[in-house]
Structures are given as C-alpha cells and as structure tokens.
Amino acid sequence: MHQPSEMANLMNGMYAYNLQIKQQIMNGEIPASMPLDLMKLHSAEMSNSHARTPVWNSFVNVFIESQQAVTDTLSNVELKERYNATINNCLACHKTECTGPIPKIRKLLIQ
Ligand code: HEC
C-alpha cells in the first residue's frame, strides 16, 4: 500500500477545515480558527512526483495569507469573498502542481 505523504495529510486536513468553515459561513456563524500549522507547507515532505517548484513557491505564501485572512475579525472585506479567495488560491496552485483534486476543491467554493 502507498503511504500518504506528510504533505498529502496536511492537504487533506486543509480540505476538511475549509469544508467545515464553508458550512459555518453559509450558516452565518463565525468560522473556527485554523487548527493546522500552515508553516508546515514549507517543510512537509511530498510524494515522489511533487516538489517545491517555482510555481509552488510563487503561490504558497499568497495562499497562507489568504487562509489567515478568513478568520481576521478586523477585516472589512466580506467573509464569503475572503473565503472564496482562499479556495481560488488552492486552485491556482493545483492547476499546475497537482491537478487530480481540482474537482473536489472546486466544490468548496461558495456559490
Ligand atoms: C502552493 C501549492 C498548493 C496549494 C496552495 C494547495 N495545494 Fe493541495 N496539493 C498541492 C500538491 C503539490 C499536492 C500533492 C502533495 C503530495 O502528493 O505529496 C497537493 C495535494 C492535495 C490533495 C490530495 C491529497 C492526497 O490525499 O493525495 C488535496 C485534497 C488538496 N491538495 C487540497 C487542497 C486544498 C483544499 C487547498 C486549499 C485550502 C490546497 N490543496 C492548497 C499543492 C497545493
């Protein structure tokens, strides 16, 4: 059996968290804070076919900042807009770095 990489586990945790806060945002609730350490994106080991390419490097910090902005209570940007911006940053990196989960990630967007 193929063991999921440390990065795959982190990504699945990010997926589960965003699915949870999508529901909270749609219910008009305050989204839970991120339980994962996103700085691990810089160090987690990836499966063989993946690496920290220039594209990865160009997207990772933009993504982390947008994910953190979702729970920034002082922001004056609409919550749904901040949330969807985060998901679009997931998709931006996935477009070249890991295309398989794109349909699943797209379902996280709030219509
Ligand atoms: C900076 C680039 C980047 C960003 C941003 C990113 N991903 Fe990923 N994602 C990857 C790469 C590369 C992999 C493959 C990792 C591996 O196989 O080790 C991956 C893997 C995954 C997987 C598959 C895990 C598995 O079981 O194999 C899912 C699901 C996923 N990402 C969801 C997300 C979600 C949801 C977000 C946003 C909250 C996100 N990703 C943000 C690059 C990114």
Short mmCIF file of C-alpha atoms and ligand atoms in Angstrom, two decimals:
data_model
loop_
_atom_site.label_atom_id
_atom_site.label_comp_id
_atom_site.label_asym_id
_atom_site.label_seq_id
_atom_site.Cartn_x
_atom_site.Cartn_y
_atom_site.Cartn_z
CA MET A 1 0.00 0.00 0.00
CA HIS A 2 1.06 3.53 -0.84
CA GLN A 3 1.57 5.63 2.33
CA PRO A 4 0.14 9.16 2.01
CA SER A 5 2.90 11.76 2.22
CA GLU A 6 3.12 14.26 5.07
CA MET A 7 2.02 16.93 2.56
CA ALA A 8 -0.97 14.84 1.44
CA ASN A 9 -2.10 14.54 5.08
CA LEU A 10 -1.70 18.29 5.57
CA MET A 11 -3.66 18.99 2.36
CA ASN A 12 -6.46 16.66 3.45
CA GLY A 13 -6.59 18.48 6.78
CA MET A 14 -6.82 21.83 4.95
CA TYR A 15 -9.62 20.42 2.82
CA ALA A 16 -11.57 19.19 5.90
CA TYR A 17 -11.12 22.52 7.68
CA ASN A 18 -12.37 24.54 4.71
CA LEU A 19 -15.34 22.23 4.28
CA GLN A 20 -16.19 22.84 7.94
CA ILE A 21 -15.91 26.65 7.74
CA LYS A 22 -17.80 26.73 4.42
CA GLN A 23 -20.77 25.32 6.32
CA GLN A 24 -20.25 27.75 9.20
CA ILE A 25 -20.07 30.74 6.83
CA MET A 26 -23.21 29.62 5.00
CA ASN A 27 -24.98 29.30 8.38
CA GLY A 28 -23.96 32.84 9.30
CA GLU A 29 -21.64 31.56 12.06
CA ILE A 30 -18.14 32.74 12.89
CA PRO A 31 -15.65 30.37 11.20
CA ALA A 32 -13.49 28.25 13.53
CA SER A 33 -9.82 29.14 13.62
CA MET A 34 -7.31 27.06 11.63
CA PRO A 35 -6.15 24.10 13.75
CA LEU A 36 -3.21 23.26 11.44
CA ASP A 37 0.21 24.87 11.33
CA LEU A 38 0.35 26.25 7.79
CA MET A 39 4.08 26.92 8.15
CA LYS A 40 4.43 23.14 7.67
CA LEU A 41 3.69 23.80 3.99
CA HIS A 42 7.30 24.98 3.82
CA SER A 43 8.77 21.77 5.24
CA ALA A 44 6.36 18.84 4.81
CA GLU A 45 7.75 16.01 2.74
CA MET A 46 5.90 15.45 -0.56
CA SER A 47 5.21 12.34 -2.58
CA ASN A 48 7.81 11.48 -5.24
CA SER A 49 6.18 13.16 -8.22
CA HIS A 50 5.89 16.54 -6.41
CA ALA A 51 8.39 19.20 -5.43
CA ARG A 52 8.65 22.85 -4.42
CA THR A 53 8.78 24.19 -7.96
CA PRO A 54 8.97 27.92 -8.79
CA VAL A 55 5.18 27.79 -9.30
CA TRP A 56 4.71 26.26 -5.85
CA ASN A 57 6.92 28.95 -4.32
CA SER A 58 5.02 31.71 -6.07
CA PHE A 59 1.66 30.53 -4.68
CA VAL A 60 2.34 29.19 -1.20
CA ASN A 61 2.66 32.47 0.75
CA VAL A 62 -0.23 34.10 -1.11
CA PHE A 63 -2.33 31.10 -0.13
CA ILE A 64 -1.25 31.17 3.55
CA GLU A 65 -2.06 34.89 3.82
CA SER A 66 -5.48 34.45 2.24
CA GLN A 67 -6.31 31.49 4.50
CA GLN A 68 -5.32 33.51 7.59
CA ALA A 69 -7.44 36.47 6.39
CA VAL A 70 -10.61 34.33 6.60
CA THR A 71 -10.53 34.45 10.40
CA ASP A 72 -9.28 38.05 10.62
CA THR A 73 -12.10 39.67 12.60
CA LEU A 74 -10.82 43.17 11.77
CA SER A 75 -11.06 42.73 8.00
CA ASN A 76 -13.61 44.85 6.19
CA VAL A 77 -13.75 42.54 3.17
CA GLU A 78 -16.88 40.38 3.11
CA LEU A 79 -16.33 36.94 4.72
CA LYS A 80 -17.61 34.96 1.74
CA GLU A 81 -15.30 36.90 -0.56
CA ARG A 82 -12.26 36.18 1.65
CA TYR A 83 -13.19 32.51 1.87
CA ASN A 84 -13.63 32.13 -1.90
CA ALA A 85 -10.33 33.96 -2.50
CA THR A 86 -8.63 31.28 -0.37
CA ILE A 87 -10.21 28.45 -2.34
CA ASN A 88 -9.22 30.14 -5.60
CA ASN A 89 -5.63 30.19 -4.29
CA CYS A 90 -5.85 26.43 -3.65
CA LEU A 91 -7.00 26.06 -7.25
CA ALA A 92 -4.33 28.38 -8.66
CA CYS A 93 -1.55 26.19 -7.31
CA HIS A 94 -3.32 22.94 -8.15
CA LYS A 95 -3.77 23.98 -11.79
CA THR A 96 -0.14 23.06 -12.44
CA GLU A 97 1.16 21.34 -9.29
CA CYS A 98 -1.46 18.64 -8.65
CA THR A 99 -4.47 18.54 -10.97
CA GLY A 100 -6.25 15.45 -9.57
CA PRO A 101 -8.09 17.05 -6.62
CA ILE A 102 -9.32 20.11 -8.61
CA PRO A 103 -12.98 18.95 -8.99
CA LYS A 104 -13.12 18.22 -5.24
CA ILE A 105 -11.55 21.58 -4.31
CA ARG A 106 -13.89 23.44 -6.67
CA LYS A 107 -16.86 22.15 -4.64
CA LEU A 108 -15.54 24.11 -1.65
CA LEU A 109 -16.41 27.42 -3.38
CA ILE A 110 -19.48 29.19 -2.01
CA GLN A 111 -21.75 29.98 -4.97
C1 HEC B 1 1.26 26.01 -3.14
C2 HEC B 1 0.55 24.94 -3.84
C3 HEC B 1 -0.67 24.34 -3.23
C4 HEC B 1 -1.69 24.97 -2.54
C5 HEC B 1 -1.81 26.46 -2.20
C6 HEC B 1 -2.64 23.96 -2.18
N1 HEC B 1 -2.25 22.74 -2.65
FE1 HEC B 1 -3.21 20.97 -2.32
N2 HEC B 1 -1.62 19.96 -3.15
C7 HEC B 1 -0.51 20.54 -3.71
C8 HEC B 1 0.44 19.50 -4.06
C9 HEC B 1 1.79 19.69 -4.72
C10 HEC B 1 -0.16 18.27 -3.68
C11 HEC B 1 0.47 16.86 -3.77
C12 HEC B 1 1.21 16.57 -2.45
C13 HEC B 1 1.82 15.18 -2.41
O1 HEC B 1 1.36 14.31 -3.13
O2 HEC B 1 2.75 14.97 -1.62
C14 HEC B 1 -1.46 18.61 -3.13
C15 HEC B 1 -2.40 17.66 -2.71
C16 HEC B 1 -3.71 17.96 -2.33
C17 HEC B 1 -4.75 16.97 -2.10
C18 HEC B 1 -4.60 15.47 -2.28
C19 HEC B 1 -4.05 14.83 -1.04
C20 HEC B 1 -3.92 13.30 -1.21
O3 HEC B 1 -4.63 12.58 -0.49
O4 HEC B 1 -3.14 12.88 -2.07
C21 HEC B 1 -5.88 17.67 -1.73
C22 HEC B 1 -7.25 17.10 -1.39
C23 HEC B 1 -5.53 19.06 -1.71
N3 HEC B 1 -4.20 19.20 -2.09
C24 HEC B 1 -6.40 20.08 -1.37
C25 HEC B 1 -6.00 21.42 -1.23
C26 HEC B 1 -6.85 22.46 -0.67
C27 HEC B 1 -8.30 22.26 -0.20
C28 HEC B 1 -6.13 23.61 -0.69
C29 HEC B 1 -6.51 24.96 -0.17
C30 HEC B 1 -7.15 25.01 1.14
C31 HEC B 1 -4.83 23.29 -1.27
N4 HEC B 1 -4.79 21.95 -1.58
C32 HEC B 1 -3.81 24.21 -1.47
C33 HEC B 1 -0.30 21.90 -3.90
C34 HEC B 1 -1.04 22.93 -3.30
#
